[in-house]
């Protein structure tokens, strides 16, 4: 294919599909060099940080859950964690364990959704999972069955799968009955087996040979894989408390996006999500997941973004295995929630949403009225890195026909499971580069 | 439903799913129908559903499901085009039927949110209001909930395809508590609960977890919100708390909006400080 000088080649996708939310991408190539890359987010802003101001601190978990229907638990957990930090409350171990179980449910449903319905069709040349099912119904049914188990955990612990109702600042409204929790064990054993099959299935896909030079940022939770708590850390040596991380992560407001672009400590962009969590925590994988990762040929760090589907599948094993252990050890918290009395202050909460680190910070007054709110979702943190990936993928795929290159670009975006609904409601802007 | 002409039997009816300002949770409810999804894809032609498929077919569509509220000038235009290419248009969820949680901006002074919030408001092309789909185009059926209930969604889809009216209750959550044997929190436990004025459909999950209903499904058909508000006040709730209870995901539904305003509005009357982070934490 020839593209003479003076006639830029443009690869564009108007409405990105198989992502959560509304976005587009545009890449411009001039004389064989990528000159412009933009992941554009045109999801309408919903002003969450503004509408939270004046609300009661106990309302934040339910209100912020509505930022994202795919990862509402992540929002509830980061909100609870931030409010408890502001009020000086540490929840008891049983509440913490039940939160981790609920969060595992969300990881399982979200990861199964992304692997089977949103991402795998790319590797197999299908437009969607329905087309994929025509060729390999067993695989799609396996994915749906894993997803159903994730939803079952959310329904049992949280009351329903989308926007669970049982979460409150301090804990839960009601501890689920031991019998109901015990009934999750059998579906979880099947889901864990299916997750192992998933790792094997996706490890056989063909991956474009693209290696990213990533700066990874993820939580670390001593001795175990980070989900509902931990300290933010980076692959270049940062180890931060949640509040420090909030101070150092700076978001920029640019014209093409209703999401902020984040940089950390004034340095390069960074990546959060499964690849980052894995790179910083592969040493603490549960044995069954470590074995699966080894069988799939993953080293301690994975830097090929197209292999994120393998990492995500390993995390599916982690979540099923963790959930099963939590179910088997379940003791109902009594009372189901700690009492949380408001006091004037600021609190920061960070947890690992399925697609990456999610930070909430609130300032509240003595009555518990929210004075200021800041929410930093994973996709706005990842946006600059996704654009760097697009640049690399296009540069190394210039030999491809436009349609194929366009599809590969879409795939490069989907590698990071962006949640555009999440990303489009930053508001609290501190630094703007123009 | 008024429009009942169905496609000829040898053609699969086409389904389109559209998103406006929302969280994706209601369309996710369709993908959450794990047992029915592949069967559904056989009996209908999923012509446009960008969360699920790269493929997108041109209209007209037999049934369009619309999630989300109208918050931008572009979207106000786009819904007109979707209406004109859809035989039946069904709105799903609190955003599409009542403006959603983002509808709280409708309570604020004109322009307050955008100017308080953005460093570069000129980059943002948003309306000052969040409005339901029915404020812009004719809607054939509204399915409520934040999120919608999966089985109700399947019922609405099945009914739409069969050309009949969906069987969806308009009564209150109280009846669901009674049928599942949950003791009334409002009467027996002094727990604030919107169950008496909230549309059924969730299965009364909150009261079953010792939590008062917080109105996800919006007002029931015959909601007496004034009576419930008076009861809550008698129990000792402050007006601002009663107002907040009514002003969440369905704050734009007329019965809830009216009661929230009657109680003085959902935020304290004293001016609220909205600070940019840079101001709050000093210069970098």
XYZ file of C-alpha atoms in Angstrom:
718
model
C 0.000 0.000 0.000
C 1.378 3.402 -0.853
C 0.595 6.633 0.841
C 2.592 9.419 -0.794
C 3.899 12.375 1.056
C 1.410 15.154 1.580
C -1.542 12.802 1.895
C -1.920 11.765 5.509
C -3.410 8.380 6.214
C -6.092 8.541 8.854
C -7.386 5.593 10.802
C -10.550 6.459 12.634
C -13.350 4.764 14.518
C -16.358 6.974 15.156
C -18.081 4.932 17.801
C -15.921 2.406 19.605
C -17.785 -0.811 20.217
C -17.416 -3.483 22.875
C -16.256 -0.964 25.428
C -18.336 0.475 28.214
C -19.409 3.946 27.177
C -19.024 6.282 24.241
C -15.650 7.009 22.686
C -13.822 7.196 19.403
C -10.262 6.968 18.215
C -8.216 8.744 15.570
C -4.694 8.136 14.380
C -2.949 10.211 11.710
C 0.058 8.921 9.797
C 2.249 11.210 7.708
C 5.083 9.893 5.557
C 5.188 6.616 7.430
C 5.245 8.214 10.852
C 2.404 8.465 13.317
C 1.871 12.175 13.855
C -1.293 12.293 15.940
C -3.125 9.876 18.206
C -6.292 10.568 20.121
C -8.612 8.394 22.127
C -11.570 10.702 22.282
C -14.128 10.384 25.022
C -17.423 12.023 24.232
C -19.482 10.363 26.896
C -21.538 13.218 28.297
C -20.225 14.488 31.642
C -22.483 13.708 34.579
C -20.844 15.979 37.191
C -20.656 13.466 40.014
C -18.122 15.425 42.021
C -20.447 18.422 41.918
C -23.664 16.644 42.765
C -22.031 14.935 45.753
C -21.330 18.294 47.368
C -23.964 18.985 50.004
C -25.024 15.339 50.232
C -24.613 13.263 53.393
C -21.443 11.155 53.675
C -23.498 7.986 54.000
C -24.957 8.560 50.519
C -21.644 8.420 48.632
C -21.497 4.624 48.126
C -24.930 4.428 46.465
C -24.597 7.640 44.487
C -21.126 6.866 43.122
C -22.126 3.287 42.280
C -24.204 4.921 39.524
C -21.038 6.076 37.811
C -20.612 2.572 36.463
C -23.029 -0.307 36.088
C -20.165 -2.698 35.312
C -18.109 -1.984 38.428
C -20.494 -0.497 41.028
C -18.856 -2.443 43.867
C -15.525 -0.756 43.138
C -17.197 2.630 43.591
C -18.962 1.523 46.753
C -15.753 0.116 48.231
C -13.558 3.126 47.433
C -16.265 5.462 48.756
C -16.669 3.484 52.005
C -12.929 3.282 52.457
C -12.513 7.046 51.976
C -15.351 7.901 54.376
C -14.068 5.494 57.024
C -10.595 7.031 56.695
C -12.096 10.505 57.117
C -13.942 9.379 60.246
C -11.069 7.345 61.715
C -12.855 3.990 61.582
C -11.257 0.648 60.762
C -13.800 -2.081 59.983
C -13.447 -5.483 61.626
C -11.931 -8.474 59.840
C -15.252 -10.160 59.132
C -16.595 -7.083 57.384
C -13.333 -6.791 55.460
C -13.572 -10.421 54.353
C -17.181 -10.054 53.259
C -16.219 -6.976 51.251
C -13.461 -8.928 49.567
C -15.945 -11.684 48.694
C -18.389 -9.189 47.188
C -15.555 -7.561 45.249
C -14.431 -10.987 43.954
C -17.968 -11.392 42.592
C -17.581 -8.147 40.662
C -14.142 -9.139 39.337
C -15.556 -12.471 38.183
C -18.538 -10.986 36.339
C -16.600 -8.065 34.877
C -13.584 -10.116 33.777
C -15.783 -12.861 32.292
C -17.768 -10.182 30.441
C -14.629 -8.603 29.058
C -12.780 -11.800 28.175
C -15.656 -13.610 26.501
C -18.051 -10.970 25.203
C -15.845 -7.940 24.560
C -12.275 -9.067 23.870
C -12.025 -12.692 22.665
C -14.094 -12.037 19.503
C -11.231 -9.802 18.272
C -8.725 -12.643 18.393
C -11.043 -14.982 16.528
C -12.164 -12.533 13.852
C -15.758 -12.296 15.076
C -17.899 -9.179 15.335
C -19.296 -10.292 18.660
C -19.896 -13.194 21.024
C -23.036 -14.236 19.152
C -20.960 -14.870 16.037
C -18.337 -16.530 18.198
C -21.017 -18.815 19.651
C -21.913 -19.995 16.152
C -18.368 -21.314 15.876
C -17.643 -22.303 19.456
C -20.760 -22.371 21.560
C -19.050 -24.293 24.333
C -16.580 -21.469 24.890
C -19.220 -18.744 25.040
C -21.403 -20.822 27.345
C -18.411 -21.353 29.603
C -17.891 -17.593 29.774
C -21.556 -16.924 30.500
C -21.528 -19.538 33.223
C -18.512 -17.947 34.938
C -20.196 -14.579 34.638
C -23.378 -15.976 36.183
C -21.371 -17.156 39.207
C -19.948 -13.668 39.691
C -23.441 -12.235 39.588
C -24.639 -14.895 42.026
C -22.046 -13.754 44.583
C -23.127 -10.135 44.124
C -26.779 -11.107 44.545
C -26.112 -13.218 47.641
C -23.895 -10.692 49.408
C -25.073 -7.438 47.847
C -28.747 -8.076 47.052
C -28.472 -7.631 43.302
C -25.886 -7.818 40.533
C -26.053 -4.262 39.212
C -25.886 -1.593 41.926
C -25.924 -3.841 45.010
C -27.972 -2.459 47.913
C -26.402 -4.065 50.968
C -23.231 -1.929 51.240
C -22.981 0.925 53.722
C -20.240 3.056 55.204
C -18.928 0.889 58.067
C -19.958 -2.462 56.573
C -23.233 -4.023 55.486
C -26.916 -3.563 56.283
C -27.330 -7.288 56.895
C -24.846 -10.135 57.015
C -25.904 -12.840 54.563
C -27.013 -16.135 56.104
C -24.249 -18.759 56.358
C -26.381 -21.237 54.383
C -26.733 -18.809 51.490
C -22.996 -18.146 51.441
C -22.177 -21.858 51.701
C -24.338 -22.479 48.635
C -21.850 -20.425 46.600
C -19.095 -23.012 47.072
C -20.207 -25.484 44.432
C -20.769 -22.906 41.653
C -17.409 -21.371 42.594
C -15.592 -24.689 42.263
C -17.056 -25.061 38.786
C -16.212 -21.447 37.965
C -12.634 -21.933 39.115
C -12.284 -24.959 36.825
C -13.820 -22.942 34.002
C -11.421 -20.083 34.739
C -8.477 -22.494 34.432
C -9.883 -23.621 31.067
C -10.176 -19.957 30.151
C -6.474 -19.366 30.779
C -5.642 -22.327 28.579
C -8.079 -21.186 25.852
C -6.847 -17.606 25.600
C -3.173 -18.577 25.872
C -3.550 -20.280 22.489
C -4.704 -17.097 20.750
C -2.280 -15.414 18.364
C -0.845 -12.205 19.765
C 0.666 -9.416 17.685
C 4.298 -8.988 18.677
C 4.025 -5.670 20.474
C 5.893 -4.885 23.666
C 5.075 -1.796 25.664
C 7.449 0.071 27.900
C 5.033 0.487 30.757
C 5.162 2.265 34.035
C 2.819 0.138 36.118
C 0.836 1.417 39.084
C -1.180 -0.887 41.314
C -1.986 -1.565 44.930
C 0.086 -3.953 47.019
C -1.483 -5.794 49.955
C 1.141 -7.740 51.927
C 1.014 -11.459 51.206
C -2.006 -11.457 48.918
C -3.322 -10.221 45.643
C -4.687 -6.655 46.008
C -8.433 -6.177 45.587
C -10.264 -4.153 48.234
C -7.300 -2.524 49.961
C -3.569 -1.873 49.778
C -0.895 0.737 49.200
C -0.356 2.272 45.756
C 3.005 1.281 44.303
C 4.720 1.748 40.961
C 7.130 -0.334 38.927
C 9.694 2.455 39.223
C 9.833 2.251 42.971
C 7.100 4.461 44.424
C 5.373 3.107 47.511
C 2.692 5.479 48.726
C -0.128 5.825 51.171
C -3.534 6.396 49.577
C -3.536 10.104 50.436
C 0.004 10.625 49.117
C -0.959 8.900 45.889
C -3.911 11.267 45.585
C -1.585 14.207 46.042
C 0.876 13.033 43.426
C -1.569 11.929 40.743
C -2.325 14.974 38.667
C -5.094 15.130 36.137
C -5.172 17.342 33.085
C -8.230 18.571 31.264
C -7.784 18.471 27.500
C -10.168 19.549 24.781
C -10.842 16.197 23.166
C -12.033 14.349 26.219
C -14.557 14.607 28.995
C -12.162 12.447 31.038
C -9.032 13.719 32.705
C -5.575 12.528 31.747
C -3.480 11.509 34.733
C 0.240 11.692 35.360
C 1.970 10.611 38.552
C 4.568 12.740 40.315
C 5.117 14.838 37.210
C 6.619 11.914 35.362
C 5.522 9.724 32.488
C 2.017 8.430 32.069
C 1.283 5.125 33.750
C -0.898 2.075 33.430
C -3.245 0.578 36.004
C -5.310 -2.590 35.685
C -4.637 -6.322 35.348
C -1.176 -6.008 33.721
C -0.043 -3.561 36.408
C -1.504 -5.596 39.270
C 0.114 -8.709 37.885
C 3.517 -7.081 37.374
C 3.595 -5.783 40.936
C 1.999 -8.811 42.604
C 2.798 -11.956 40.608
C 4.891 -13.167 43.554
C 1.809 -13.406 45.771
C -0.545 -15.183 43.370
C -2.374 -18.096 44.975
C -0.601 -21.336 43.915
C -3.378 -22.458 41.545
C -3.213 -19.128 39.698
C 0.593 -19.095 39.662
C 0.555 -22.543 38.058
C -1.979 -21.413 35.478
C 0.138 -18.360 34.646
C 3.222 -20.532 34.235
C 1.352 -22.972 31.969
C 0.192 -20.029 29.872
C 3.780 -18.894 29.455
C 3.488 -15.657 31.402
C 6.640 -14.533 33.176
C 6.558 -12.434 36.332
C 5.748 -9.378 34.167
C 3.651 -9.240 30.999
C 4.348 -6.285 28.706
C 2.469 -7.311 25.573
C -0.836 -5.456 25.858
C -2.587 -7.994 23.611
C -1.790 -10.639 26.228
C -3.746 -8.686 28.815
C -6.534 -11.178 28.099
C -4.291 -13.925 29.498
C -3.496 -11.864 32.580
C -7.179 -11.090 33.034
C -7.923 -14.810 32.835
C -5.302 -15.534 35.493
C -7.012 -12.927 37.661
C -10.274 -14.741 37.044
C -8.656 -17.794 38.626
C -7.446 -15.603 41.510
C -10.921 -14.196 42.121
C -12.640 -17.595 41.996
C -10.024 -19.160 44.266
C -10.120 -16.285 46.754
C -13.924 -16.239 46.756
C -14.048 -19.959 47.418
C -11.650 -19.634 50.369
C -13.701 -16.731 51.757
C -16.937 -18.681 51.365
C -15.477 -21.679 53.182
C -14.209 -19.496 56.057
C -17.296 -17.270 56.251
C -18.387 -16.023 59.661
C -21.191 -13.434 59.617
C -20.016 -10.067 60.920
C -21.931 -9.183 64.067
C -22.906 -6.403 64.058
C -22.871 -6.211 60.260
C -21.488 -2.670 60.319
C -19.291 -0.569 62.586
C -20.792 2.659 63.764
C -19.261 5.556 61.820
C -19.681 9.017 63.333
C -18.840 11.941 61.099
C -16.092 14.340 62.054
C -14.558 17.177 60.056
C -11.783 15.920 57.842
C -10.523 14.524 54.595
C -10.370 10.839 53.696
C -8.907 8.967 50.738
C -9.876 5.467 49.617
C -8.180 3.363 46.962
C -9.254 -0.062 45.739
C -8.653 -2.172 42.636
C -11.613 -1.978 40.268
C -11.548 -4.769 37.670
C -10.009 -2.357 35.172
C -7.616 -0.599 37.552
C -7.009 1.608 40.518
C -9.942 3.707 41.675
C -9.382 6.621 44.046
C -12.028 8.545 45.987
C -11.313 11.475 48.251
C -13.869 13.409 50.267
C -13.866 16.322 52.611
C -16.730 16.302 55.112
C -17.856 18.518 57.966
C -18.895 17.709 61.533
C -22.457 16.849 60.441
C -21.217 14.534 57.694
C -22.073 16.880 54.844
C -19.757 16.411 51.872
C -17.793 19.610 51.177
C -15.619 18.390 48.328
C -15.261 15.201 46.311
C -12.652 13.853 43.952
C -12.950 10.634 41.975
C -10.130 9.304 39.817
C -11.285 6.302 37.784
C -8.889 3.856 36.120
C -9.665 4.793 32.545
C -8.678 8.440 32.901
C -5.432 7.253 34.468
C -4.855 4.885 31.555
C -5.842 7.168 28.719
C -2.368 8.523 27.891
C -0.931 5.023 27.980
C -3.682 3.702 25.719
C -2.774 6.461 23.267
C 0.901 5.467 23.460
C -0.166 1.882 22.699
C -2.143 3.057 19.677
C 0.894 4.924 18.402
C 3.041 1.798 18.740
C 0.447 -0.521 17.234
C -0.056 1.706 14.205
C 3.653 2.269 13.702
C 4.257 -1.467 13.721
C 1.170 -2.237 11.646
C 1.602 0.212 8.777
C 1.774 -2.700 6.340
C -1.819 -3.668 7.163
C -4.795 -2.661 5.025
C -6.896 0.135 6.511
C -9.718 -2.151 7.674
C -7.325 -4.519 9.393
C -5.341 -1.713 10.965
C -8.541 -0.098 12.175
C -9.644 -3.359 13.786
C -6.241 -3.752 15.407
C -6.506 -0.231 16.818
C -9.894 -1.045 18.290
C -8.388 -4.151 19.783
C -5.497 -2.126 21.201
C -8.040 0.026 23.026
C -10.036 -2.983 24.229
C -6.812 -4.527 25.579
C -7.201 -2.201 28.536
C -10.950 -2.730 29.045
C -11.604 1.000 29.180
C -14.716 2.062 30.997
C -15.637 5.265 29.331
C -18.752 5.700 31.444
C -16.436 5.791 34.439
C -13.940 8.150 32.931
C -16.332 10.902 31.982
C -17.000 12.559 35.261
C -13.944 14.044 36.600
C -14.460 17.583 37.438
C -12.024 18.733 40.000
C -9.221 20.043 37.840
C -5.995 21.262 39.339
C -3.479 21.513 36.519
C -4.213 22.190 32.901
C -1.692 22.131 30.129
C -2.681 24.034 27.071
C -48.342 -0.436 23.470
C -49.932 1.298 20.565
C -47.869 0.163 17.593
C -48.497 -3.485 17.048
C -47.642 -4.148 13.402
C -45.127 -6.916 13.477
C -42.637 -7.912 10.834
C -43.667 -10.728 8.517
C -43.069 -14.154 10.080
C -40.118 -15.101 7.863
C -38.055 -12.152 9.049
C -36.469 -11.922 12.476
C -37.455 -8.701 14.224
C -34.562 -6.314 14.689
C -33.441 -4.939 18.038
C -31.265 -1.893 18.642
C -29.818 -0.751 21.975
C -28.838 2.901 22.425
C -26.975 4.722 25.134
C -27.229 8.307 26.327
C -25.953 9.750 29.651
C -25.909 6.717 31.923
C -23.786 4.116 33.671
C -24.334 1.233 31.197
C -25.954 -0.817 33.972
C -29.343 -1.217 32.308
C -27.925 -2.451 29.005
C -25.608 -4.659 31.054
C -28.781 -6.205 32.495
C -29.417 -7.541 28.991
C -25.963 -9.139 28.885
C -26.640 -10.398 32.417
C -29.401 -12.593 30.988
C -26.765 -15.330 30.741
C -29.297 -18.102 30.247
C -31.318 -16.303 27.613
C -28.757 -14.259 25.682
C -27.855 -16.774 22.981
C -31.510 -17.761 22.555
C -32.509 -14.128 22.275
C -29.854 -13.615 19.618
C -31.494 -16.407 17.617
C -35.031 -15.044 17.687
C -34.147 -11.396 17.164
C -31.608 -9.760 14.940
C -29.447 -7.653 17.262
C -28.897 -4.905 14.721
C -27.172 -2.324 16.882
C -25.744 -2.811 20.369
C -22.345 -1.207 20.521
C -21.462 -2.466 23.991
C -21.808 -5.973 22.595
C -20.909 -5.903 18.910
C -18.649 -4.314 16.323
C -21.310 -4.913 13.715
C -24.031 -2.321 13.259
C -26.881 -2.464 10.765
C -28.802 0.507 9.417
C -32.386 1.027 10.584
C -35.290 0.936 10.593
C -35.438 -1.145 13.759
C -38.473 -3.001 15.070
C -37.601 -2.311 18.710
C -35.170 0.213 20.131
C -34.162 0.050 23.789
C -32.900 3.407 25.004
C -30.754 3.842 28.104
C -29.677 7.204 29.509
C -30.868 10.792 29.681
C -30.492 13.766 27.361
C -27.737 16.104 28.549
C -26.094 17.493 25.404
C -27.312 19.312 22.271
C -25.955 16.466 20.096
C -27.878 13.888 22.058
C -31.076 15.936 21.807
C -30.654 15.618 18.031
C -29.601 11.965 18.049
C -32.737 10.821 19.913
C -34.904 12.354 17.180
C -33.084 10.269 14.573
C -33.417 7.119 16.671
C -37.130 7.746 17.139
C -37.686 8.158 13.437
C -35.869 4.913 12.655
C -37.604 2.866 15.371
C -40.973 1.177 15.147
C -41.224 0.771 18.921
C -39.129 2.820 21.300
C -38.775 1.550 24.869
C -36.855 3.486 27.494
C -35.044 1.503 30.176
C -33.949 2.724 33.589
C -34.076 5.787 35.804
C -31.853 7.919 33.550
C -34.031 7.377 30.482
C -37.348 7.620 32.326
C -36.586 10.362 34.895
C -33.230 11.981 34.070
C -31.177 9.861 36.488
C -28.856 10.881 39.292
C -27.301 13.422 36.919
C -30.753 15.066 36.966
C -29.774 16.545 40.327
C -28.227 19.344 38.288
C -31.807 20.427 37.545
C -32.083 21.499 41.193
C -29.004 23.718 41.024
C -28.916 27.351 39.999
C -28.462 27.871 36.286
C -24.900 27.088 35.184
C -23.729 26.314 38.710
C -22.363 22.857 38.003
C -20.425 23.519 34.830
C -18.743 26.668 36.080
C -17.995 25.231 39.516
C -16.513 22.136 38.055
C -14.497 22.563 34.939
C -11.191 24.297 34.478
C -12.161 24.688 30.836
C -15.947 24.743 30.658
C -15.623 25.850 27.050
C -14.414 22.327 26.187
C -17.689 20.932 27.401
C -20.799 21.094 25.293
C -23.460 20.084 27.775
C -26.987 21.203 28.521
C -27.778 22.611 31.952
C -30.445 19.986 32.448
C -30.698 16.226 32.321
C -34.057 15.227 30.936
C -35.864 11.943 30.288
C -36.270 10.643 26.752
C -40.036 11.250 26.871
C -39.378 14.988 27.190
C -37.972 14.861 23.657
C -39.793 12.172 21.686
C -42.819 9.930 21.932
C -41.997 6.828 23.966
C -43.978 3.615 23.533
C -43.113 2.079 26.871
C -41.100 3.055 29.951
C -39.370 0.471 32.121
C -38.294 1.873 35.472
C -35.498 0.996 37.871
C -31.941 1.902 38.789
C -31.084 -0.551 37.388
C -34.004 -2.198 35.597
C -34.906 -5.684 36.712
C -33.639 -8.414 34.394
C -36.873 -10.396 34.246
C -38.932 -7.247 33.678
C -36.589 -6.379 30.819
C -37.162 -9.780 29.250
C -40.921 -9.368 29.744
C -40.877 -6.001 27.983
C -38.833 -7.406 25.114
C -41.040 -10.465 24.738
C -44.194 -8.363 24.873
C -42.814 -5.884 22.350
C -42.005 -8.653 19.925
C -45.402 -10.264 20.442
C -47.236 -6.975 20.034
C -48.848 -7.084 23.456
C -48.671 -4.814 26.479
C -46.013 -5.859 29.019
C -47.288 -7.083 32.366
C -45.380 -4.830 34.755
C -46.791 -3.862 38.166
C -47.598 -0.254 38.993
C -48.235 -0.918 42.689
C -45.816 -0.187 45.500
C -42.908 -2.072 47.074
C -45.120 -2.650 50.151
C -46.947 -5.421 48.333
C -43.667 -7.159 47.590
C -42.694 -7.009 51.276
C -46.049 -8.490 52.211
C -45.753 -11.293 49.688
C -42.257 -12.265 50.803
C -43.170 -11.941 54.484
C -40.832 -9.114 55.381
C -41.829 -7.242 58.523
C -42.553 -3.564 57.827
C -39.474 -1.525 58.683
C -41.385 1.741 58.715
C -44.028 0.585 61.187
C -42.100 -1.917 63.290
C -38.596 -0.573 63.094
C -38.721 3.184 62.710
C -36.485 2.824 59.642
C -37.088 5.463 56.969
C -38.472 3.649 53.911
C -39.781 4.847 50.557
C -41.498 1.511 49.952
C -45.065 2.889 50.276
C -44.536 5.321 47.381
C -42.068 3.360 45.240
C -42.946 1.226 42.259
C -42.537 -2.516 42.763
C -40.220 -4.586 40.621
C -37.018 -5.112 42.598
C -38.532 -7.793 44.827
C -38.275 -5.574 47.920
C -34.619 -6.488 48.322
C -33.694 -3.587 50.603
C -36.272 -4.214 53.346
C -35.309 -7.889 53.218
C -31.778 -6.747 54.121
C -32.982 -4.526 56.981
C -32.579 -1.427 54.863
C -35.309 1.049 54.018
C -36.281 1.323 50.341
C -34.472 4.222 48.698
C -36.679 4.572 45.676
C -34.634 3.063 42.804
C -37.759 2.252 40.809
C -39.303 5.702 41.096
C -42.836 6.629 42.135
C -45.610 4.024 42.116
C -48.759 4.821 40.129
C -50.636 6.281 43.099
C -47.857 7.592 45.303
C -48.939 9.730 48.256
C -45.544 11.245 48.950
C -46.879 14.017 51.198
C -48.356 11.514 53.611
C -45.131 9.501 53.769
C -43.053 12.671 54.207
C -45.259 13.737 57.118
C -44.773 10.320 58.701
C -40.990 10.528 58.300
C -40.982 13.989 59.862
C -42.984 12.628 62.804
C -40.325 9.944 63.224
C -37.842 12.759 63.709
C -36.202 13.096 60.289
C -34.993 16.585 59.371
C -36.535 18.118 56.250
C -33.191 18.039 54.391
C -32.895 14.304 55.053
C -36.443 13.659 53.847
C -35.669 15.704 50.779
C -32.472 13.751 50.096
C -34.395 10.504 50.339
C -36.654 11.629 47.497
C -33.893 13.303 45.485
C -31.659 10.530 44.187
C -31.861 8.455 41.020
C -35.458 9.378 40.261
C -35.247 12.980 41.456
C -36.688 14.087 38.106
C -39.864 12.002 38.448
C -42.595 14.575 39.157
C -43.926 13.032 42.400
C -40.453 12.698 43.919
C -39.234 16.055 42.679
C -42.292 17.773 44.103
C -41.795 16.237 47.529
C -38.031 16.918 47.571
C -38.725 20.592 46.877
C -41.600 20.714 49.362
C -39.095 19.668 52.042
C -36.689 22.437 51.083
C -34.398 20.674 48.594
C -31.722 17.996 48.915
C -28.748 20.090 50.015
C -28.482 22.265 53.155
C -29.726 25.804 52.688
C -26.397 27.331 53.770
C -24.133 27.986 50.804
C -21.899 25.030 50.028
C -18.248 25.490 49.332
C -17.116 24.020 46.035
C -13.368 24.205 45.856
C -10.969 23.228 43.160
C -8.286 20.910 44.407
C -5.495 23.372 43.702
C -7.144 25.945 45.947
C -7.828 23.428 48.636
C -4.322 22.066 48.844
C -2.253 25.059 47.905
C -0.198 25.680 44.809
C 1.909 22.935 43.281
